[in-house]
Short mmCIF file of C-alpha atoms in Angstrom, two decimals:
data_model
loop_
_atom_site.label_atom_id
_atom_site.label_comp_id
_atom_site.label_asym_id
_atom_site.label_seq_id
_atom_site.Cartn_x
_atom_site.Cartn_y
_atom_site.Cartn_z
CA MET A 77 112.89 66.23 139.98
CA ALA A 78 110.24 65.99 137.81
CA VAL A 79 106.55 64.94 138.86
CA SER A 80 103.76 64.29 136.64
CA GLY A 81 100.92 67.06 136.04
CA ALA A 82 98.57 64.83 138.16
CA ASP A 83 100.26 64.06 141.04
CA ALA A 84 102.06 67.25 142.01
CA GLY A 85 101.28 68.69 144.96
CA ALA A 86 97.65 66.45 144.53
CA GLY A 87 95.78 67.76 148.10
CA ARG A 88 97.34 70.49 148.36
CA PRO A 89 96.70 74.42 147.80
CA GLY A 90 96.95 75.63 144.47
CA ALA A 91 99.84 78.84 143.71
CA VAL A 92 99.87 81.44 140.89
CA LEU A 93 102.74 80.95 138.36
CA LEU A 94 103.61 84.22 136.65
CA ASP A 95 106.44 84.68 133.30
CA LYS A 96 108.14 87.47 133.99
CA ASP A 97 109.16 89.45 130.80
CA GLY A 98 106.45 90.81 129.79
CA THR A 99 104.22 89.57 132.37
CA ILE A 100 105.77 91.29 135.55
CA VAL A 101 108.24 93.62 134.29
CA GLU A 102 108.61 95.61 130.62
CA ASP A 103 110.90 92.70 128.24
CA VAL A 104 113.89 94.08 128.01
CA PRO A 105 115.98 91.18 126.37
CA TYR A 106 119.23 89.64 128.06
CA ASN A 107 118.61 92.28 130.67
CA VAL A 108 120.04 91.15 134.21
CA ASP A 109 120.94 94.78 135.37
CA PRO A 110 118.20 95.40 138.30
CA GLU A 111 118.09 98.99 138.59
CA ARG A 112 116.71 98.46 134.57
CA MET A 113 113.85 96.14 135.76
CA ARG A 114 110.13 97.88 135.59
CA LEU A 115 106.53 96.74 136.33
CA ALA A 116 104.50 96.04 133.05
CA PRO A 117 101.60 97.23 133.36
CA GLY A 118 98.65 96.79 135.78
CA ALA A 119 101.41 95.10 137.97
CA GLY A 120 101.44 96.72 140.90
CA SER A 121 97.96 96.59 141.59
CA ALA A 122 97.81 92.65 139.99
CA LEU A 123 100.41 91.93 142.71
CA ARG A 124 98.19 93.53 145.63
CA ARG A 125 95.29 91.56 144.37
CA LEU A 126 97.32 88.32 144.28
CA GLY A 127 99.32 89.16 147.82
CA ALA A 128 96.10 89.50 149.48
CA LEU A 129 95.24 85.79 148.25
CA GLY A 130 98.03 84.28 150.60
CA VAL A 131 99.24 81.55 148.30
CA PRO A 132 102.35 81.00 146.43
CA LEU A 133 103.26 83.53 144.25
CA VAL A 134 105.97 81.89 142.08
CA VAL A 135 108.02 83.09 138.73
CA VAL A 136 108.78 80.51 136.11
CA SER A 137 111.08 81.68 133.39
CA ASN A 138 113.50 80.85 130.35
CA GLN A 139 116.55 82.55 130.90
CA PRO A 140 118.12 81.61 127.52
CA GLY A 141 121.27 84.26 127.86
CA VAL A 142 123.16 81.74 130.31
CA ALA A 143 123.33 79.25 127.26
CA LEU A 144 124.20 81.76 124.27
CA GLY A 145 126.60 83.18 126.87
CA ARG A 146 124.78 86.87 127.39
CA PHE A 147 125.53 86.33 131.19
CA ALA A 148 126.63 83.80 133.74
CA PRO A 149 123.63 82.32 136.12
CA GLN A 150 125.33 84.39 138.92
CA ALA A 151 123.68 87.49 137.52
CA LEU A 152 120.35 86.44 138.20
CA VAL A 153 120.53 86.62 142.04
CA GLY A 154 120.33 90.20 141.30
CA VAL A 155 117.58 90.07 139.62
CA ARG A 156 115.63 87.59 141.65
CA GLU A 157 116.35 89.75 144.43
CA ARG A 158 114.85 92.70 142.37
CA LEU A 159 111.95 90.62 142.13
CA THR A 160 111.47 90.44 145.59
CA ALA A 161 112.11 93.34 146.54
CA MET A 162 109.03 94.66 143.85
CA PHE A 163 106.31 92.01 144.78
CA ALA A 164 107.05 93.51 148.55
CA GLU A 165 106.72 97.04 147.86
CA HIS A 166 103.25 95.93 146.59
CA GLY A 167 102.45 93.50 149.23
CA ALA A 168 102.70 90.53 147.99
CA ARG A 169 105.78 87.74 149.03
CA LEU A 170 107.31 85.76 146.22
CA SER A 171 108.01 82.61 146.87
CA GLY A 172 110.42 81.35 144.13
CA PHE A 173 111.79 82.24 141.18
CA PHE A 174 112.59 79.18 138.75
CA TYR A 175 114.55 79.69 135.76
CA CYS A 176 115.85 77.60 132.63
CA PRO A 177 119.24 78.44 131.34
CA HIS A 178 119.38 76.17 128.78
CA HIS A 179 119.08 76.26 124.88
CA PRO A 180 119.68 74.18 122.00
CA ASP A 181 121.73 76.43 119.98
CA GLY A 182 123.61 77.28 123.28
CA LEU A 183 127.76 78.53 123.18
CA VAL A 184 128.35 77.85 126.56
CA GLN A 185 128.45 73.56 126.06
CA ARG A 186 127.19 72.82 129.19
CA PHE A 187 123.43 74.39 129.29
CA ALA A 188 123.32 74.44 125.19
CA ARG A 189 120.90 71.16 124.89
CA THR A 190 117.19 70.53 125.05
CA CYS A 191 115.25 69.98 128.25
CA LEU A 192 112.17 69.54 129.97
CA CYS A 193 111.91 72.70 131.94
CA ARG A 194 112.63 75.62 128.85
CA LYS A 195 108.78 76.50 128.38
CA PRO A 196 106.58 75.22 127.40
CA MET A 197 107.46 72.22 128.14
CA PRO A 198 106.20 71.56 131.91
CA GLY A 199 109.41 70.89 133.95
CA LEU A 200 110.05 74.37 135.34
CA LEU A 201 106.32 74.00 136.94
CA ARG A 202 106.55 70.74 138.40
CA ASN A 203 109.27 71.55 139.86
CA ALA A 204 108.22 74.34 141.76
CA ALA A 205 105.36 72.66 142.78
CA ALA A 206 107.08 69.43 143.88
CA LEU A 207 109.49 71.87 146.41
CA LEU A 208 107.00 74.82 147.37
CA GLN A 209 104.65 71.59 147.29
CA PHE A 210 101.61 73.50 145.84
CA ASP A 211 98.80 71.65 143.47
CA LEU A 212 99.39 72.09 140.28
CA ARG A 213 95.62 71.10 139.67
CA ARG A 214 95.19 73.82 141.78
CA SER A 215 97.29 77.14 140.32
CA TRP A 216 97.25 79.08 137.49
CA MET A 217 100.03 79.93 134.72
CA VAL A 218 99.57 84.02 133.30
CA GLY A 219 102.31 84.61 130.51
CA ASP A 220 102.41 87.11 127.62
CA ILE A 221 102.98 84.11 124.77
CA LEU A 222 101.11 81.16 123.78
CA ASN A 223 104.39 79.09 125.29
CA ASP A 224 103.38 79.85 128.56
CA VAL A 225 100.39 78.39 128.47
CA GLU A 226 101.17 75.19 126.73
CA ALA A 227 103.27 75.10 130.16
CA GLY A 228 100.77 75.90 132.24
CA ASN A 229 98.72 73.28 130.12
CA ARG A 230 101.10 70.32 130.03
CA ALA A 231 101.34 70.90 133.87
CA GLY A 232 97.45 70.69 134.51
CA CYS A 233 97.49 74.26 135.71
CA ARG A 234 94.25 77.02 134.54
CA THR A 235 95.84 79.10 132.04
CA ILE A 236 95.67 83.41 131.32
CA LEU A 237 97.80 84.67 128.25
CA VAL A 238 98.02 88.55 128.75
CA ASP A 239 97.67 89.06 125.28
CA CYS A 240 100.17 92.87 124.92
CA GLY A 241 101.36 92.03 122.07
CA ASN A 242 104.29 90.11 122.81
CA GLU A 243 103.35 86.94 120.99
CA THR A 244 103.18 87.30 117.55
CA GLU A 245 103.45 84.02 116.03
CA TRP A 246 100.03 82.39 117.31
CA ALA A 247 101.20 79.07 116.04
CA LYS A 248 97.68 76.75 117.07
CA GLY A 249 98.10 73.25 118.96
CA PRO A 250 95.78 71.48 121.79
CA MET A 251 97.66 73.19 124.82
CA ARG A 252 97.86 75.93 123.80
CA THR A 253 94.80 77.40 123.91
CA PRO A 254 94.58 79.29 127.66
CA ASP A 255 91.68 79.67 130.03
CA HIS A 256 91.29 83.35 129.30
CA VAL A 257 92.39 86.17 127.41
CA VAL A 258 93.29 89.20 129.21
CA ARG A 259 94.59 92.87 128.37
CA ASP A 260 97.38 92.81 130.84
CA LEU A 261 97.66 91.25 134.51
CA ASP A 262 95.66 93.21 136.46
CA GLU A 263 92.95 91.65 134.60
CA ALA A 264 94.28 88.39 134.86
CA ALA A 265 94.46 88.74 138.93
CA ARG A 266 91.13 90.22 138.84
CA ILE A 267 90.19 86.84 137.58
CA VAL A 268 92.43 84.23 139.82
CA GLU A 269 91.44 86.64 142.85
CA ALA A 270 87.66 85.88 141.65
CA GLU A 271 88.59 82.14 141.63
CA MET A 272 90.36 81.66 144.68
CA GLY A 273 89.29 84.37 146.21
CA GLY A 274 86.18 83.97 146.56
CA ALA A 275 85.33 88.05 144.95
CA PRO A 276 83.10 88.58 142.31
CA HIS A 277 83.64 89.70 139.20
CA ASP A 278 82.03 90.20 136.21
CA LEU A 279 85.09 89.55 133.42
CA ARG A 280 83.85 87.45 130.53
CA ARG A 281 85.84 84.51 129.47
CA VAL A 282 87.31 84.93 126.00
CA GLU A 283 88.87 81.90 124.13
CA ALA A 284 92.00 82.56 121.66
CA SER A 285 91.14 82.89 118.49
#
């Protein structure tokens, strides 16, 4: 279901949308082995902060390995279960795991296409808002590359870039400027905590340059 960013969940509480690889967990390309999943720097304390807010915490992730024939969609069940456990270990609840299995150059025919759910398009975020009933305009999108930022901006969210070295192209555009740039997920969580939970903070807003 695709709904407009202006209408998705209007009047409802906000949520925190999080990229997976490189943001919550260490970026291991095409990994679907739960045993190899490790939290990224700052992610444990970030989950404790975000979990205390009582808002939906949602993972939105491109998983082109499905289209490229690296793994079957069923392999992501174990990934979701491991994410759920990792969140719970730090006092947080994973409200949803939304992924895009497509890639325009895919080898698996039914997933080889251009779509509206592959970030930087906002489809995953809009679907999450429609299904979980939250307001995108009151929500935050946090990711480690500018495609995450663009997806969040297109959906109407406020956006945070975790500048941990994973963004290497820095392709600019009107939708690719984040509201904040931070060093790790815990710093991002402090900003969200201050805005959604009323906690004081002295973090300076930094625009991407």
